[in-house]
Amino acid sequence: MKRAYAAAAILMLAGAAPPAYGQDFDPMAIADANADGRVDLTEATAFSATGWTFVDQSGVGRIKRETLPDFMRASFASAKTDSEGYVTREAFLAAVPDRFKLADANADHLLNDDEMRAFLGMG
């Protein structure tokens, strides 16, 4: 189950629908660190950072887009690559604000449960 959470984190704010998760999967419970029912940009960034560990299980700190499963490639589309064509953890996290803005349907600078689930293709 921990890998499912990490996979969701990497997909969070990424523009890609995740694979089917069990009904017990609650992205808000994972991303909402202060349990206020909303996710701000800081929480979303932490959520995405946690998800990076799913992709970079070797701990190298960079990944080539073409080595990712198809369903995850869109998650990295907005992240810049280095001169060798790798997306680094830093570049992936630097792209979180853009992904967050796309997910924030009501433009209140916070994600509620409905926005998170809709963006993740869960609802």
PDB file of C-alpha atoms in Angstrom:
ATOM      1  CA  MET A   1       0.000   0.000   0.000  1.00  0.00           C
ATOM      2  CA  LYS A   2       2.919   2.354   0.666  1.00  0.00           C
ATOM      3  CA  ARG A   3       3.917   2.178  -3.006  1.00  0.00           C
ATOM      4  CA  ALA A   4       0.379   3.053  -4.041  1.00  0.00           C
ATOM      5  CA  TYR A   5       0.556   6.184  -1.895  1.00  0.00           C
ATOM      6  CA  ALA A   6       3.928   7.099  -3.356  1.00  0.00           C
ATOM      7  CA  ALA A   7       2.639   6.539  -6.871  1.00  0.00           C
ATOM      8  CA  ALA A   8      -0.287   8.791  -6.150  1.00  0.00           C
ATOM      9  CA  ALA A   9       2.073  11.414  -4.790  1.00  0.00           C
ATOM     10  CA  ILE A  10       4.121  11.441  -7.938  1.00  0.00           C
ATOM     11  CA  LEU A  11       0.939  11.795  -9.944  1.00  0.00           C
ATOM     12  CA  MET A  12      -0.465  14.464  -7.681  1.00  0.00           C
ATOM     13  CA  LEU A  13      -0.549  17.759  -9.497  1.00  0.00           C
ATOM     14  CA  ALA A  14       0.867  16.070 -12.520  1.00  0.00           C
ATOM     15  CA  GLY A  15      -1.884  15.943 -15.072  1.00  0.00           C
ATOM     16  CA  ALA A  16      -1.976  12.191 -15.420  1.00  0.00           C
ATOM     17  CA  ALA A  17      -4.736   9.914 -14.309  1.00  0.00           C
ATOM     18  CA  PRO A  18      -3.426   7.309 -11.883  1.00  0.00           C
ATOM     19  CA  PRO A  19      -4.060   3.629 -12.279  1.00  0.00           C
ATOM     20  CA  ALA A  20      -7.098   2.330 -10.475  1.00  0.00           C
ATOM     21  CA  TYR A  21      -6.699   2.478  -6.720  1.00  0.00           C
ATOM     22  CA  GLY A  22      -8.739   0.735  -4.108  1.00  0.00           C
ATOM     23  CA  GLN A  23     -11.710   2.613  -2.736  1.00  0.00           C
ATOM     24  CA  ASP A  24      -9.863   3.067   0.537  1.00  0.00           C
ATOM     25  CA  PHE A  25      -7.241   5.290  -1.094  1.00  0.00           C
ATOM     26  CA  ASP A  26      -7.674   8.822   0.253  1.00  0.00           C
ATOM     27  CA  PRO A  27      -5.212  11.294  -1.295  1.00  0.00           C
ATOM     28  CA  MET A  28      -6.381  14.087   1.007  1.00  0.00           C
ATOM     29  CA  ALA A  29      -5.473  12.066   4.077  1.00  0.00           C
ATOM     30  CA  ILE A  30      -1.940  11.727   2.754  1.00  0.00           C
ATOM     31  CA  ALA A  31      -1.395  15.209   1.320  1.00  0.00           C
ATOM     32  CA  ASP A  32      -3.189  17.288   3.975  1.00  0.00           C
ATOM     33  CA  ALA A  33      -0.408  17.379   6.570  1.00  0.00           C
ATOM     34  CA  ASN A  34      -2.185  19.754   8.940  1.00  0.00           C
ATOM     35  CA  ALA A  35      -5.569  17.998   8.557  1.00  0.00           C
ATOM     36  CA  ASP A  36      -7.483  21.197   7.780  1.00  0.00           C
ATOM     37  CA  GLY A  37      -9.319  19.685   4.819  1.00  0.00           C
ATOM     38  CA  ARG A  38      -7.301  21.635   2.247  1.00  0.00           C
ATOM     39  CA  VAL A  39      -3.919  21.234   0.588  1.00  0.00           C
ATOM     40  CA  ASP A  40      -1.784  24.290   0.031  1.00  0.00           C
ATOM     41  CA  LEU A  41       1.228  24.569  -2.245  1.00  0.00           C
ATOM     42  CA  THR A  42       3.649  23.636   0.549  1.00  0.00           C
ATOM     43  CA  GLU A  43       1.715  20.460   1.311  1.00  0.00           C
ATOM     44  CA  ALA A  44       1.416  19.642  -2.389  1.00  0.00           C
ATOM     45  CA  THR A  45       5.152  20.038  -2.800  1.00  0.00           C
ATOM     46  CA  ALA A  46       5.813  17.705   0.126  1.00  0.00           C
ATOM     47  CA  PHE A  47       3.286  15.236  -1.324  1.00  0.00           C
ATOM     48  CA  SER A  48       5.103  15.297  -4.669  1.00  0.00           C
ATOM     49  CA  ALA A  49       8.494  14.955  -2.983  1.00  0.00           C
ATOM     50  CA  THR A  50       7.283  11.811  -1.286  1.00  0.00           C
ATOM     51  CA  GLY A  51       6.123  10.517  -4.636  1.00  0.00           C
ATOM     52  CA  TRP A  52       9.552  11.079  -6.150  1.00  0.00           C
ATOM     53  CA  THR A  53      10.821   8.142  -4.104  1.00  0.00           C
ATOM     54  CA  PHE A  54       8.503   5.846  -6.055  1.00  0.00           C
ATOM     55  CA  VAL A  55      10.121   6.852  -9.338  1.00  0.00           C
ATOM     56  CA  ASP A  56      13.699   7.104  -8.105  1.00  0.00           C
ATOM     57  CA  GLN A  57      13.884   3.930  -6.055  1.00  0.00           C
ATOM     58  CA  SER A  58      17.618   3.688  -6.688  1.00  0.00           C
ATOM     59  CA  GLY A  59      18.161   7.123  -5.128  1.00  0.00           C
ATOM     60  CA  VAL A  60      20.154   8.485  -8.078  1.00  0.00           C
ATOM     61  CA  GLY A  61      18.184  11.747  -8.096  1.00  0.00           C
ATOM     62  CA  ARG A  62      17.315  11.820 -11.791  1.00  0.00           C
ATOM     63  CA  ILE A  63      15.263   9.835 -14.272  1.00  0.00           C
ATOM     64  CA  LYS A  64      14.778   9.728 -18.036  1.00  0.00           C
ATOM     65  CA  ARG A  65      11.181  10.232 -19.120  1.00  0.00           C
ATOM     66  CA  GLU A  66      11.328   7.314 -21.542  1.00  0.00           C
ATOM     67  CA  THR A  67      12.096   4.906 -18.693  1.00  0.00           C
ATOM     68  CA  LEU A  68       8.857   5.798 -16.924  1.00  0.00           C
ATOM     69  CA  PRO A  69       5.693   3.759 -17.344  1.00  0.00           C
ATOM     70  CA  ASP A  70       3.406   5.360 -19.930  1.00  0.00           C
ATOM     71  CA  PHE A  71       0.857   6.503 -17.348  1.00  0.00           C
ATOM     72  CA  MET A  72       3.522   8.524 -15.521  1.00  0.00           C
ATOM     73  CA  ARG A  73       5.147  10.342 -18.430  1.00  0.00           C
ATOM     74  CA  ALA A  74       2.645  13.177 -18.399  1.00  0.00           C
ATOM     75  CA  SER A  75       3.602  13.767 -14.775  1.00  0.00           C
ATOM     76  CA  PHE A  76       7.035  14.821 -15.938  1.00  0.00           C
ATOM     77  CA  ALA A  77       6.035  16.745 -19.052  1.00  0.00           C
ATOM     78  CA  SER A  78       6.354  20.169 -17.428  1.00  0.00           C
ATOM     79  CA  ALA A  79       9.649  19.398 -15.671  1.00  0.00           C
ATOM     80  CA  LYS A  80      12.769  20.631 -17.421  1.00  0.00           C
ATOM     81  CA  THR A  81      15.460  18.169 -18.407  1.00  0.00           C
ATOM     82  CA  ASP A  82      19.176  18.578 -17.897  1.00  0.00           C
ATOM     83  CA  SER A  83      21.742  18.531 -20.718  1.00  0.00           C
ATOM     84  CA  GLU A  84      21.695  14.724 -20.732  1.00  0.00           C
ATOM     85  CA  GLY A  85      17.912  14.474 -20.980  1.00  0.00           C
ATOM     86  CA  TYR A  86      17.243  13.600 -17.344  1.00  0.00           C
ATOM     87  CA  VAL A  87      14.584  15.075 -15.097  1.00  0.00           C
ATOM     88  CA  THR A  88      16.058  15.700 -11.685  1.00  0.00           C
ATOM     89  CA  ARG A  89      14.198  15.681  -8.406  1.00  0.00           C
ATOM     90  CA  GLU A  90      14.772  19.424  -8.196  1.00  0.00           C
ATOM     91  CA  ALA A  91      13.308  20.048 -11.663  1.00  0.00           C
ATOM     92  CA  PHE A  92      10.313  17.858 -10.890  1.00  0.00           C
ATOM     93  CA  LEU A  93       9.627  19.735  -7.675  1.00  0.00           C
ATOM     94  CA  ALA A  94      10.187  23.103  -9.365  1.00  0.00           C
ATOM     95  CA  ALA A  95       7.269  22.255 -11.669  1.00  0.00           C
ATOM     96  CA  VAL A  96       4.853  21.652  -8.762  1.00  0.00           C
ATOM     97  CA  PRO A  97       3.489  25.233  -8.726  1.00  0.00           C
ATOM     98  CA  ASP A  98       2.374  24.960 -12.353  1.00  0.00           C
ATOM     99  CA  ARG A  99       0.734  21.592 -11.733  1.00  0.00           C
ATOM    100  CA  PHE A 100      -0.877  22.951  -8.564  1.00  0.00           C
ATOM    101  CA  LYS A 101      -2.352  25.886 -10.458  1.00  0.00           C
ATOM    102  CA  LEU A 102      -3.914  23.510 -12.983  1.00  0.00           C
ATOM    103  CA  ALA A 103      -5.444  21.434 -10.198  1.00  0.00           C
ATOM    104  CA  ASP A 104      -6.841  24.486  -8.373  1.00  0.00           C
ATOM    105  CA  ALA A 105     -10.117  24.654 -10.300  1.00  0.00           C
ATOM    106  CA  ASN A 106     -11.634  27.425  -8.174  1.00  0.00           C
ATOM    107  CA  ALA A 107      -8.383  29.443  -8.045  1.00  0.00           C
ATOM    108  CA  ASP A 108      -8.431  29.845  -4.256  1.00  0.00           C
ATOM    109  CA  HIS A 109      -4.802  28.682  -3.896  1.00  0.00           C
ATOM    110  CA  LEU A 110      -5.928  25.585  -2.003  1.00  0.00           C
ATOM    111  CA  LEU A 111      -6.971  22.139  -3.141  1.00  0.00           C
ATOM    112  CA  ASN A 112     -10.026  20.580  -1.611  1.00  0.00           C
ATOM    113  CA  ASP A 113     -10.878  16.903  -1.771  1.00  0.00           C
ATOM    114  CA  ASP A 114     -13.015  17.282  -4.902  1.00  0.00           C
ATOM    115  CA  GLU A 115     -10.245  19.157  -6.762  1.00  0.00           C
ATOM    116  CA  MET A 116      -7.657  16.574  -5.789  1.00  0.00           C
ATOM    117  CA  ARG A 117      -9.823  13.648  -6.785  1.00  0.00           C
ATOM    118  CA  ALA A 118     -10.881  15.269 -10.065  1.00  0.00           C
ATOM    119  CA  PHE A 119      -7.323  16.113 -10.991  1.00  0.00           C
ATOM    120  CA  LEU A 120      -6.150  12.610 -10.141  1.00  0.00           C
ATOM    121  CA  GLY A 121      -8.947  11.131 -12.266  1.00  0.00           C
ATOM    122  CA  MET A 122     -10.625   9.678  -9.200  1.00  0.00           C
ATOM    123  CA  GLY A 123     -13.846  11.436  -9.203  1.00  0.00           C
TER     124      GLY A 123
END
